[in-house]
């Protein structure tokens, strides 16, 4: 989805990094440095090596999910974030990242459920609320489109659909123009 941020994956990393235990900082720092440098293959190898020794390390698992997502391996990233969410239901970031991936695939009901789970774990997680609003808007767009398919003469539906499409079109333009590092 245009508005749901793929950058939310990286933003969530920062939040998870701050809450992680300082143990194994070298592995975490190495993987994070490689990700930030865009060396995703190397980062994945390093993460897998560290996870071989510590398979339950939540931070490394999260970073692996981010790497897989950045590599376009959505199914693998979904698998990582799903297992991480099951093992650590108190962490909202894996739920949010699942929602981003589901939205990119047009799986908006699953995205909604993932975001609701993120919000249950952290009611102050503003990114999850914003993403949830975007998912609701996309679901509304689908519902209005279906209503027009069924009754193309309904004069009340077309302006609503147009407004949502205009909103997402404007957001896509703003996202493309935003400086690097800004949330869009």
N, CA and C atoms as an extended XYZ file, in Angstrom:
552
Properties=species:S:1:pos:R:3:atomname:S:1:resname:S:1:resid:I:1 pbc="F F F"
N         0.850       -1.160        0.000 N   UNK     1
C         0.000        0.000        0.000 CA  UNK     1
C         0.893        1.219        0.000 C   UNK     1
N         0.487        2.233       -0.712 N   UNK     2
C         1.307        3.421       -0.881 CA  UNK     2
C         1.672        4.040        0.455 C   UNK     2
N         0.724        4.196        1.340 N   UNK     3
C         0.946        4.933        2.565 CA  UNK     3
C         1.656        4.121        3.624 C   UNK     3
N         1.367        2.837        3.665 N   UNK     4
C         2.057        2.028        4.664 CA  UNK     4
C         3.525        2.022        4.322 C   UNK     4
N         4.300        2.291        5.270 N   UNK     5
C         5.693        2.514        5.034 CA  UNK     5
C         6.539        1.271        5.000 C   UNK     5
N         7.234        1.125        3.874 N   UNK     6
C         8.282        0.123        3.901 CA  UNK     6
C         9.385        0.624        4.818 C   UNK     6
N         9.469        1.952        4.952 N   UNK     7
C        10.431        2.516        5.894 CA  UNK     7
C        10.031        2.185        7.324 C   UNK     7
N         8.777        1.839        7.555 N   UNK     8
C         8.355        1.463        8.902 CA  UNK     8
C         9.149        0.257        9.372 C   UNK     8
N         9.566       -0.572        8.429 N   UNK     9
C        10.400       -1.710        8.795 CA  UNK     9
C        11.694       -1.227        9.442 C   UNK     9
N        12.316       -0.228        8.834 N   UNK    10
C        13.559        0.306        9.397 CA  UNK    10
C        13.299        1.099       10.666 C   UNK    10
N        12.199        1.850       10.680 N   UNK    11
C        11.885        2.626       11.869 CA  UNK    11
C        11.626        1.711       13.053 C   UNK    11
N        10.983        0.600       12.798 N   UNK    12
C        10.708       -0.334       13.880 CA  UNK    12
C        11.996       -0.957       14.388 C   UNK    12
N        12.998       -1.083       13.533 N   UNK    13
C        14.282       -1.606       13.968 CA  UNK    13
C        14.838       -0.725       15.070 C   UNK    13
N        14.775        0.579       14.881 N   UNK    14
C        15.320        1.506       15.870 CA  UNK    14
C        14.643        1.305       17.218 C   UNK    14
N        13.338        1.143       17.200 N   UNK    15
C        12.608        0.943       18.445 CA  UNK    15
C        13.011       -0.358       19.112 C   UNK    15
N        13.119       -1.417       18.337 N   UNK    16
C        13.497       -2.712       18.894 CA  UNK    16
C        14.937       -2.684       19.375 C   UNK    16
N        15.798       -1.984       18.666 N   UNK    17
C        17.201       -1.899       19.058 CA  UNK    17
C        17.332       -1.271       20.434 C   UNK    17
N        16.537       -0.247       20.689 N   UNK    18
C        16.629        0.448       21.972 CA  UNK    18
C        16.173       -0.435       23.121 C   UNK    18
N        15.277       -1.366       22.848 N   UNK    19
C        14.740       -2.188       23.922 CA  UNK    19
C        15.484       -3.502       24.082 C   UNK    19
N        16.482       -3.743       23.270 N   UNK    20
C        17.212       -4.999       23.321 CA  UNK    20
C        18.213       -5.013       24.463 C   UNK    20
N        18.566       -6.202       24.856 N   UNK    21
C        19.581       -6.399       25.876 CA  UNK    21
C        20.942       -6.125       25.252 C   UNK    21
N        21.866       -5.586       26.011 N   UNK    22
C        23.175       -5.207       25.479 CA  UNK    22
C        24.049       -6.409       25.137 C   UNK    22
N        23.705       -7.589       25.629 N   UNK    23
C        24.505       -8.780       25.336 CA  UNK    23
C        24.557       -9.019       23.839 C   UNK    23
N        25.678       -9.516       23.401 N   UNK    24
C        25.894       -9.839       21.992 CA  UNK    24
C        25.836       -8.601       21.115 C   UNK    24
N        26.261       -7.476       21.669 N   UNK    25
C        26.184       -6.204       20.960 CA  UNK    25
C        26.991       -6.226       19.676 C   UNK    25
N        28.086       -6.946       19.648 N   UNK    26
C        28.900       -6.978       18.436 CA  UNK    26
C        28.126       -7.572       17.270 C   UNK    26
N        27.449       -8.694       17.495 N   UNK    27
C        26.655       -9.312       16.422 CA  UNK    27
C        25.566       -8.367       15.954 C   UNK    27
N        24.858       -7.800       16.904 N   UNK    28
C        23.770       -6.878       16.567 CA  UNK    28
C        24.302       -5.681       15.790 C   UNK    28
N        25.388       -5.111       16.293 N   UNK    29
C        25.965       -3.930       15.642 CA  UNK    29
C        26.471       -4.265       14.243 C   UNK    29
N        27.095       -5.434       14.092 N   UNK    30
C        27.609       -5.831       12.773 CA  UNK    30
C        26.471       -5.970       11.771 C   UNK    30
N        25.427       -6.667       12.167 N   UNK    31
C        24.300       -6.882       11.258 CA  UNK    31
C        23.629       -5.546       10.946 C   UNK    31
N        23.410       -4.741       11.958 N   UNK    32
C        22.771       -3.448       11.741 CA  UNK    32
C        23.615       -2.571       10.820 C   UNK    32
N        24.915       -2.548       11.027 N   UNK    33
C        25.820       -1.747       10.189 CA  UNK    33
C        25.739       -2.211        8.734 C   UNK    33
N        25.733       -3.515        8.522 N   UNK    34
C        25.657       -4.047        7.158 CA  UNK    34
C        24.321       -3.695        6.501 C   UNK    34
N        23.245       -3.756        7.267 N   UNK    35
C        21.929       -3.394        6.727 CA  UNK    35
C        21.925       -1.926        6.319 C   UNK    35
N        22.411       -1.076        7.196 N   UNK    36
C        22.432        0.365        6.906 CA  UNK    36
C        23.316        0.691        5.704 C   UNK    36
N        24.348       -0.121        5.496 N   UNK    37
C        25.246        0.084        4.353 CA  UNK    37
C        24.683       -0.521        3.071 C   UNK    37
N        23.527       -1.175        3.185 N   UNK    38
C        22.916       -1.784        2.004 CA  UNK    38
C        23.543       -3.107        1.611 C   UNK    38
N        24.363       -3.666        2.456 N   UNK    39
C        25.016       -4.947        2.192 CA  UNK    39
C        24.136       -6.070        2.767 C   UNK    39
N        23.013       -6.259        2.103 N   UNK    40
C        21.989       -7.153        2.651 CA  UNK    40
C        22.413       -8.617        2.646 C   UNK    40
N        23.075       -9.056        1.605 N   UNK    41
C        23.514      -10.455        1.579 CA  UNK    41
C        24.487      -10.747        2.710 C   UNK    41
N        25.438       -9.847        2.911 N   UNK    42
C        26.398      -10.014        3.989 CA  UNK    42
C        25.715       -9.943        5.354 C   UNK    42
N        24.757       -9.038        5.475 N   UNK    43
C        24.015       -8.905        6.730 CA  UNK    43
C        23.247      -10.184        7.040 C   UNK    43
N        22.656      -10.778        6.021 N   UNK    44
C        21.902      -12.019        6.230 CA  UNK    44
C        22.817      -13.155        6.653 C   UNK    44
N        23.970      -13.262        6.025 N   UNK    45
C        24.938      -14.300        6.405 CA  UNK    45
C        25.355      -14.109        7.860 C   UNK    45
N        25.674      -12.876        8.221 N   UNK    46
C        26.109      -12.582        9.594 CA  UNK    46
C        24.987      -12.870       10.590 C   UNK    46
N        23.767      -12.487       10.249 N   UNK    47
C        22.627      -12.755       11.131 CA  UNK    47
C        22.415      -14.252       11.302 C   UNK    47
N        22.489      -14.991       10.210 N   UNK    48
C        22.307      -16.444       10.285 CA  UNK    48
C        23.400      -17.098       11.132 C   UNK    48
N        24.628      -16.604       11.007 N   UNK    49
C        25.727      -17.148       11.827 CA  UNK    49
C        25.451      -16.913       13.310 C   UNK    49
N        25.045      -15.714       13.643 N   UNK    50
C        24.762      -15.387       15.040 CA  UNK    50
C        23.546      -16.160       15.547 C   UNK    50
N        22.542      -16.309       14.684 N   UNK    51
C        21.335      -17.048       15.091 CA  UNK    51
C        21.608      -18.534       15.268 C   UNK    51
N        22.608      -19.054       14.596 N   UNK    52
C        22.964      -20.463       14.785 CA  UNK    52
C        23.390      -20.703       16.236 C   UNK    52
N        24.051      -19.728       16.813 N   UNK    53
C        24.482      -19.838       18.208 CA  UNK    53
C        23.377      -19.438       19.180 C   UNK    53
N        22.523      -18.482       18.765 N   UNK    54
C        21.464      -17.962       19.635 CA  UNK    54
C        20.161      -17.865       18.858 C   UNK    54
N        19.505      -19.000       18.606 N   UNK    55
C        18.314      -18.989       17.741 CA  UNK    55
C        17.120      -18.224       18.305 C   UNK    55
N        17.112      -17.927       19.573 N   UNK    56
C        15.972      -17.206       20.154 CA  UNK    56
C        16.227      -15.715       20.322 C   UNK    56
N        17.352      -15.220       19.835 N   UNK    57
C        17.692      -13.800       19.964 CA  UNK    57
C        16.672      -12.969       19.167 C   UNK    57
N        15.800      -12.281       19.877 N   UNK    58
C        14.695      -11.548       19.236 CA  UNK    58
C        15.202      -10.441       18.323 C   UNK    58
N        16.226       -9.748       18.748 N   UNK    59
C        16.739       -8.645       17.941 CA  UNK    59
C        17.326       -9.141       16.622 C   UNK    59
N        18.106      -10.206       16.678 N   UNK    60
C        18.670      -10.767       15.448 CA  UNK    60
C        17.578      -11.321       14.542 C   UNK    60
N        16.590      -11.947       15.129 N   UNK    61
C        15.481      -12.473       14.327 CA  UNK    61
C        14.744      -11.331       13.644 C   UNK    61
N        14.539      -10.238       14.386 N   UNK    62
C        13.870       -9.082       13.804 CA  UNK    62
C        14.686       -8.517       12.646 C   UNK    62
N        15.977       -8.352       12.872 N   UNK    63
C        16.854       -7.844       11.813 CA  UNK    63
C        16.830       -8.758       10.591 C   UNK    63
N        16.791      -10.061       10.828 N   UNK    64
C        16.715      -10.998        9.707 CA  UNK    64
C        15.425      -10.771        8.919 C   UNK    64
N        14.322      -10.560        9.611 N   UNK    65
C        13.064      -10.273        8.930 CA  UNK    65
C        13.145       -9.006        8.095 C   UNK    65
N        13.788       -7.978        8.642 N   UNK    66
C        13.968       -6.726        7.913 CA  UNK    66
C        14.807       -6.965        6.660 C   UNK    66
N        15.897       -7.702        6.816 N   UNK    67
C        16.776       -7.996        5.679 CA  UNK    67
C        16.008       -8.729        4.587 C   UNK    67
N        15.283       -9.754        4.974 N   UNK    68
C        14.518      -10.528        3.991 CA  UNK    68
C        13.492       -9.647        3.288 C   UNK    68
N        12.862       -8.780        4.041 N   UNK    69
C        11.893       -7.863        3.452 CA  UNK    69
C        12.571       -6.934        2.459 C   UNK    69
N        13.702       -6.371        2.851 N   UNK    70
C        14.441       -5.464        1.973 CA  UNK    70
C        14.925       -6.181        0.709 C   UNK    70
N        15.152       -7.471        0.807 N   UNK    71
C        15.579       -8.261       -0.347 CA  UNK    71
C        14.407       -8.658       -1.238 C   UNK    71
N        13.202       -8.305       -0.843 N   UNK    72
C        12.028       -8.668       -1.619 CA  UNK    72
C        11.550      -10.083       -1.363 C   UNK    72
N        12.033      -10.685       -0.310 N   UNK    73
C        11.649      -12.052        0.051 CA  UNK    73
C        10.530      -11.992        1.098 C   UNK    73
N         9.387      -11.490        0.637 N   UNK    74
C         8.269      -11.226        1.545 CA  UNK    74
C         7.789      -12.464        2.272 C   UNK    74
N         7.664      -13.578        1.587 N   UNK    75
C         7.162      -14.796        2.235 CA  UNK    75
C         8.089      -15.222        3.368 C   UNK    75
N         9.386      -15.143        3.134 N   UNK    76
C        10.346      -15.505        4.184 CA  UNK    76
C        10.295      -14.512        5.329 C   UNK    76
N        10.171      -13.217        5.018 N   UNK    77
C        10.079      -12.194        6.058 CA  UNK    77
C         8.811      -12.385        6.881 C   UNK    77
N         7.710      -12.683        6.217 N   UNK    78
C         6.450      -12.938        6.931 CA  UNK    78
C         6.617      -14.107        7.891 C   UNK    78
N         7.290      -15.148        7.442 N   UNK    79
C         7.529      -16.309        8.294 CA  UNK    79
C         8.334      -15.915        9.543 C   UNK    79
N         9.382      -15.126        9.344 N   UNK    80
C        10.219      -14.696       10.471 CA  UNK    80
C         9.405      -13.846       11.439 C   UNK    80
N         8.683      -12.846       10.922 N   UNK    81
C         7.920      -11.957       11.798 CA  UNK    81
C         6.764      -12.682       12.479 C   UNK    81
N         6.149      -13.641       11.802 N   UNK    82
C         5.063      -14.418       12.408 CA  UNK    82
C         5.581      -15.225       13.593 C   UNK    82
N         6.699      -15.916       13.395 N   UNK    83
C         7.281      -16.710       14.494 CA  UNK    83
C         7.766      -15.816       15.620 C   UNK    83
N         8.349      -14.679       15.272 N   UNK    84
C         8.817      -13.750       16.295 CA  UNK    84
C         7.638      -13.200       17.099 C   UNK    84
N         6.541      -12.894       16.435 N   UNK    85
C         5.332      -12.413       17.125 CA  UNK    85
C         4.765      -13.474       18.057 C   UNK    85
N         4.822      -14.720       17.619 N   UNK    86
C         4.315      -15.805       18.462 CA  UNK    86
C         5.200      -16.001       19.692 C   UNK    86
N         6.506      -15.912       19.500 N   UNK    87
C         7.438      -16.112       20.612 CA  UNK    87
C         7.524      -14.905       21.539 C   UNK    87
N         7.284      -13.716       20.987 N   UNK    88
C         7.389      -12.473       21.766 CA  UNK    88
C         6.170      -11.592       21.485 C   UNK    88
N         4.999      -12.011       21.948 N   UNK    89
C         3.778      -11.256       21.644 CA  UNK    89
C         3.775       -9.855       22.252 C   UNK    89
N         4.687       -9.586       23.164 N   UNK    90
C         4.757       -8.266       23.786 CA  UNK    90
C         5.438       -7.220       22.897 C   UNK    90
N         6.057       -7.648       21.802 N   UNK    91
C         6.741       -6.716       20.896 CA  UNK    91
C         5.785       -6.267       19.790 C   UNK    91
N         5.514       -4.975       19.678 N   UNK    92
C         4.598       -4.512       18.639 CA  UNK    92
C         5.231       -4.436       17.247 C   UNK    92
N         6.546       -4.262       17.162 N   UNK    93
C         7.197       -4.039       15.869 CA  UNK    93
C         7.034       -5.195       14.888 C   UNK    93
N         7.179       -6.446       15.316 N   UNK    94
C         6.961       -7.524       14.342 CA  UNK    94
C         5.539       -7.536       13.779 C   UNK    94
N         4.565       -7.195       14.613 N   UNK    95
C         3.177       -7.113       14.140 CA  UNK    95
C         3.032       -6.013       13.091 C   UNK    95
N         3.632       -4.857       13.361 N   UNK    96
C         3.568       -3.746       12.417 CA  UNK    96
C         4.224       -4.131       11.097 C   UNK    96
N         5.366       -4.781       11.172 N   UNK    97
C         6.068       -5.163        9.950 CA  UNK    97
C         5.296       -6.213        9.172 C   UNK    97
N         4.637       -7.111        9.877 N   UNK    98
C         3.748       -8.060        9.192 CA  UNK    98
C         2.665       -7.302        8.433 C   UNK    98
N         2.098       -6.299        9.073 N   UNK    99
C         1.034       -5.516        8.428 CA  UNK    99
C         1.534       -4.837        7.160 C   UNK    99
N         2.731       -4.291        7.205 N   UNK   100
C         3.297       -3.649        6.024 CA  UNK   100
C         3.424       -4.662        4.892 C   UNK   100
N         3.946       -5.833        5.217 N   UNK   101
C         4.126       -6.867        4.188 CA  UNK   101
C         2.782       -7.366        3.660 C   UNK   101
N         1.821       -7.589        4.556 N   UNK   102
C         0.494       -8.020        4.113 CA  UNK   102
C        -0.142       -6.961        3.215 C   UNK   102
N        -0.001       -5.699        3.583 N   UNK   103
C        -0.582       -4.623        2.777 CA  UNK   103
C         0.031       -4.575        1.391 C   UNK   103
N         1.327       -4.776        1.312 N   UNK   104
C         1.987       -4.786        0.010 CA  UNK   104
C         1.442       -5.889       -0.883 C   UNK   104
N         0.920       -6.939       -0.274 N   UNK   105
C         0.351       -8.054       -1.011 CA  UNK   105
C        -1.158       -7.922       -1.206 C   UNK   105
N        -1.747       -6.831       -0.720 N   UNK   106
C        -3.184       -6.640       -0.844 CA  UNK   106
C        -3.989       -7.450        0.158 C   UNK   106
N        -3.361       -7.936        1.194 N   UNK   107
C        -4.012       -8.749        2.227 CA  UNK   107
C        -4.386       -7.830        3.402 C   UNK   107
N        -5.361       -6.971        3.148 N   UNK   108
C        -5.681       -5.890        4.080 CA  UNK   108
C        -6.350       -6.367        5.362 C   UNK   108
N        -7.147       -7.436        5.307 N   UNK   109
C        -7.751       -7.940        6.545 CA  UNK   109
C        -6.668       -8.475        7.483 C   UNK   109
N        -5.694       -9.166        6.931 N   UNK   110
C        -4.592       -9.666        7.759 CA  UNK   110
C        -3.750       -8.506        8.281 C   UNK   110
N        -3.551       -7.494        7.453 N   UNK   111
C        -2.808       -6.305        7.889 CA  UNK   111
C        -3.539       -5.638        9.048 C   UNK   111
N        -4.841       -5.519        8.926 N   UNK   112
C        -5.634       -4.909       10.000 CA  UNK   112
C        -5.463       -5.685       11.304 C   UNK   112
N        -5.572       -7.000       11.232 N   UNK   113
C        -5.434       -7.817       12.446 CA  UNK   113
C        -4.036       -7.675       13.058 C   UNK   113
N        -3.013       -7.632       12.211 N   UNK   114
C        -1.645       -7.475       12.719 CA  UNK   114
C        -1.470       -6.124       13.407 C   UNK   114
N        -2.030       -5.077       12.820 N   UNK   115
C        -1.919       -3.748       13.427 CA  UNK   115
C        -2.699       -3.656       14.728 C   UNK   115
N        -3.841       -4.290       14.772 N   UNK   116
C        -4.603       -4.306       16.022 CA  UNK   116
C        -3.819       -5.024       17.112 C   UNK   116
N        -3.095       -6.083       16.741 N   UNK   117
C        -2.245       -6.778       17.710 CA  UNK   117
C        -1.107       -5.868       18.174 C   UNK   117
N        -0.511       -5.123       17.258 N   UNK   118
C         0.566       -4.188       17.630 CA  UNK   118
C         0.046       -3.150       18.616 C   UNK   118
N        -1.144       -2.648       18.366 N   UNK   119
C        -1.730       -1.625       19.233 CA  UNK   119
C        -2.101       -2.203       20.599 C   UNK   119
N        -2.568       -3.441       20.617 N   UNK   120
C        -2.859       -4.075       21.912 CA  UNK   120
C        -1.589       -4.193       22.751 C   UNK   120
N        -0.463       -4.491       22.103 N   UNK   121
C         0.780       -4.651       22.860 CA  UNK   121
C         1.370       -3.312       23.281 C   UNK   121
N         1.116       -2.266       22.482 N   UNK   122
C         1.621       -0.934       22.811 CA  UNK   122
C         0.609        0.107       22.348 C   UNK   122
N        -0.308        0.502       23.224 N   UNK   123
C        -1.336        1.470       22.850 CA  UNK   123
C        -0.794        2.850       22.477 C   UNK   123
N         0.489        3.103       22.672 N   UNK   124
C         1.097        4.392       22.314 CA  UNK   124
C         1.898        4.320       21.019 C   UNK   124
N         1.742        3.263       20.263 N   UNK   125
C         2.526        3.055       19.038 CA  UNK   125
C         1.847        3.794       17.879 C   UNK   125
N         2.218        5.058       17.700 N   UNK   126
C         1.561        5.941       16.735 CA  UNK   126
C         1.652        5.417       15.305 C   UNK   126
N         2.778        4.837       14.919 N   UNK   127
C         2.936        4.326       13.551 CA  UNK   127
C         1.895        3.258       13.255 C   UNK   127
N         1.620        2.406       14.222 N   UNK   128
C         0.615        1.360       14.017 CA  UNK   128
C        -0.769        1.966       13.817 C   UNK   128
N        -1.096        3.010       14.577 N   UNK   129
C        -2.386        3.680       14.387 CA  UNK   129
C        -2.483        4.312       13.004 C   UNK   129
N        -1.432        4.968       12.596 N   UNK   130
C        -1.437        5.591       11.271 CA  UNK   130
C        -1.584        4.529       10.178 C   UNK   130
N        -0.825        3.451       10.318 N   UNK   131
C        -0.924        2.377        9.334 CA  UNK   131
C        -2.311        1.741        9.333 C   UNK   131
N        -2.914        1.633       10.513 N   UNK   132
C        -4.265        1.087       10.593 CA  UNK   132
C        -5.247        1.984        9.857 C   UNK   132
N        -5.098        3.276        9.999 N   UNK   133
C        -5.947        4.206        9.255 CA  UNK   133
C        -5.796        4.017        7.757 C   UNK   133
N        -4.561        3.806        7.313 N   UNK   134
C        -4.316        3.572        5.887 CA  UNK   134
C        -4.972        2.277        5.414 C   UNK   134
N        -4.907        1.251        6.247 N   UNK   135
C        -5.539       -0.018        5.887 CA  UNK   135
C        -7.053        0.156        5.797 C   UNK   135
N        -7.620        0.857        6.770 N   UNK   136
C        -9.066        1.106        6.714 CA  UNK   136
C        -9.441        1.878        5.448 C   UNK   136
N        -8.628        2.845        5.065 N   UNK   137
C        -8.903        3.603        3.842 CA  UNK   137
C        -8.844        2.695        2.619 C   UNK   137
N        -7.898        1.792        2.589 N   UNK   138
C        -7.790        0.873        1.452 CA  UNK   138
C        -8.999       -0.077        1.434 C   UNK   138
N        -9.406       -0.551        2.598 N   UNK   139
C       -10.595       -1.405        2.669 CA  UNK   139
C       -11.835       -0.636        2.224 C   UNK   139
N       -11.923        0.644        2.610 N   UNK   140
C       -13.050        1.474        2.179 CA  UNK   140
C       -13.033        1.635        0.662 C   UNK   140
N       -11.869        1.836        0.098 N   UNK   141
C       -11.742        1.967       -1.355 CA  UNK   141
C       -12.254        0.711       -2.056 C   UNK   141
N       -11.883       -0.434       -1.528 N   UNK   142
C       -12.355       -1.694       -2.119 CA  UNK   142
C       -13.871       -1.820       -1.999 C   UNK   142
N       -14.415       -1.436       -0.847 N   UNK   143
C       -15.861       -1.529       -0.643 CA  UNK   143
C       -16.603       -0.576       -1.583 C   UNK   143
N       -16.112        0.649       -1.732 N   UNK   144
C       -16.751        1.602       -2.641 CA  UNK   144
C       -16.661        1.120       -4.089 C   UNK   144
N       -15.542        0.546       -4.463 N   UNK   145
C       -15.399        0.012       -5.825 CA  UNK   145
C       -16.407       -1.103       -6.076 C   UNK   145
N       -16.572       -1.961       -5.092 N   UNK   146
C       -17.536       -3.060       -5.224 CA  UNK   146
C       -18.961       -2.505       -5.317 C   UNK   146
N       -19.265       -1.498       -4.518 N   UNK   147
C       -20.598       -0.883       -4.568 CA  UNK   147
C       -20.872       -0.312       -5.946 C   UNK   147
N       -19.870        0.308       -6.558 N   UNK   148
C       -20.041        0.860       -7.909 CA  UNK   148
C       -20.202       -0.232       -8.951 C   UNK   148
N       -19.529       -1.357       -8.749 N   UNK   149
C       -19.701       -2.486       -9.675 CA  UNK   149
C       -21.136       -2.993       -9.626 C   UNK   149
N       -21.691       -3.033       -8.443 N   UNK   150
C       -23.043       -3.549       -8.261 CA  UNK   150
C       -24.084       -2.528       -8.711 C   UNK   150
N       -23.870       -1.275       -8.339 N   UNK   151
C       -24.823       -0.215       -8.668 CA  UNK   151
C       -24.061        1.007       -9.162 C   UNK   151
N       -23.755        1.011      -10.447 N   UNK   152
C       -22.999        2.101      -11.050 CA  UNK   152
C       -23.732        3.423      -11.063 C   UNK   152
N       -25.019        3.430      -10.751 N   UNK   153
C       -25.801        4.661      -10.749 CA  UNK   153
C       -25.864        5.330       -9.380 C   UNK   153
N       -25.213        4.758       -8.383 N   UNK   154
C       -25.227        5.320       -7.038 CA  UNK   154
C       -24.335        6.558       -7.014 C   UNK   154
N       -24.936        7.711       -7.016 N   UNK   155
C       -24.215        8.979       -7.108 CA  UNK   155
C       -23.441        9.318       -5.836 C   UNK   155
N       -23.759        8.667       -4.717 N   UNK   156
C       -23.080        8.972       -3.464 CA  UNK   156
C       -21.730        8.261       -3.344 C   UNK   156
N       -21.564        7.170       -4.076 N   UNK   157
C       -20.366        6.360       -3.897 CA  UNK   157
C       -19.165        6.909       -4.675 C   UNK   157
N       -19.370        7.322       -5.893 N   UNK   158
C       -18.262        7.766       -6.744 CA  UNK   158
C       -17.430        8.884       -6.107 C   UNK   158
N       -18.042        9.916       -5.507 N   UNK   159
C       -17.211       10.960       -4.890 CA  UNK   159
C       -16.378       10.440       -3.712 C   UNK   159
N       -16.931        9.497       -2.973 N   UNK   160
C       -16.177        8.925       -1.849 CA  UNK   160
C       -14.963        8.156       -2.356 C   UNK   160
N       -15.166        7.361       -3.373 N   UNK   161
C       -14.065        6.600       -3.957 CA  UNK   161
C       -13.019        7.542       -4.538 C   UNK   161
N       -13.469        8.579       -5.200 N   UNK   162
C       -12.554        9.559       -5.782 CA  UNK   162
C       -11.724       10.250       -4.703 C   UNK   162
N       -12.356       10.582       -3.585 N   UNK   163
C       -11.647       11.241       -2.492 CA  UNK   163
C       -10.540       10.343       -1.941 C   UNK   163
N       -10.825        9.075       -1.754 N   UNK   164
C        -9.809        8.150       -1.240 CA  UNK   164
C        -8.682        7.977       -2.248 C   UNK   164
N        -9.031        7.847       -3.508 N   UNK   165
C        -7.994        7.703       -4.532 CA  UNK   165
C        -7.138        8.954       -4.626 C   UNK   165
N        -7.766       10.127       -4.515 N   UNK   166
C        -7.010       11.375       -4.528 CA  UNK   166
C        -6.066       11.453       -3.327 C   UNK   166
N        -6.555       11.029       -2.167 N   UNK   167
C        -5.744       11.046       -0.957 CA  UNK   167
C        -4.498       10.195       -1.137 C   UNK   167
N        -4.669        8.989       -1.636 N   UNK   168
C        -3.525        8.107       -1.793 CA  UNK   168
C        -2.632        8.554       -2.940 C   UNK   168
N        -3.184        9.173       -3.952 N   UNK   169
C        -2.361        9.718       -5.025 CA  UNK   169
C        -1.492       10.854       -4.521 C   UNK   169
N        -2.060       11.724       -3.691 N   UNK   170
C        -1.299       12.841       -3.128 CA  UNK   170
C        -0.224       12.329       -2.181 C   UNK   170
N        -0.537       11.290       -1.440 N   UNK   171
C         0.452       10.731       -0.524 CA  UNK   171
C         1.603       10.093       -1.291 C   UNK   171
N         1.326        9.476       -2.405 N   UNK   172
C         2.382        8.866       -3.205 CA  UNK   172
C         3.314        9.939       -3.752 C   UNK   172
N         2.762       11.064       -4.176 N   UNK   173
C         3.582       12.174       -4.674 CA  UNK   173
C         4.429       12.733       -3.537 C   UNK   173
N         3.836       12.909       -2.355 N   UNK   174
C         4.581       13.427       -1.204 CA  UNK   174
C         5.681       12.459       -0.796 C   UNK   174
N         5.392       11.167       -0.854 N   UNK   175
C         6.396       10.165       -0.486 CA  UNK   175
C         7.582       10.221       -1.431 C   UNK   175
N         7.333       10.397       -2.702 N   UNK   176
C         8.412       10.450       -3.679 CA  UNK   176
C         9.261       11.700       -3.505 C   UNK   176
N         8.661       12.786       -3.030 N   UNK   177
C         9.378       14.051       -2.875 CA  UNK   177
C        10.041       14.199       -1.511 C   UNK   177
N         9.722       13.342       -0.561 N   UNK   178
C        10.247       13.485        0.796 CA  UNK   178
C        11.741       13.203        0.836 C   UNK   178
N        12.475       13.976        1.656 N   UNK   179
C        13.912       13.720        1.804 CA  UNK   179
C        14.151       12.351        2.434 C   UNK   179
N        15.285       11.782        2.131 N   UNK   180
C        15.635       10.477        2.684 CA  UNK   180
C        15.626       10.565        4.207 C   UNK   180
N        15.164        9.503        4.842 N   UNK   181
C        15.130        9.440        6.285 CA  UNK   181
C        13.842        9.929        6.906 C   UNK   181
N        12.998       10.613        6.150 N   UNK   182
C        11.715       11.041        6.675 CA  UNK   182
C        10.726        9.904        6.578 C   UNK   182
N         9.810        9.880        7.514 N   UNK   183
C         8.716        8.917        7.423 CA  UNK   183
C         7.738        9.428        6.404 C   UNK   183
N         7.306        8.541        5.538 N   UNK   184
C         6.329        8.942        4.530 CA  UNK   184
C         5.185        7.968        4.511 C   UNK   184
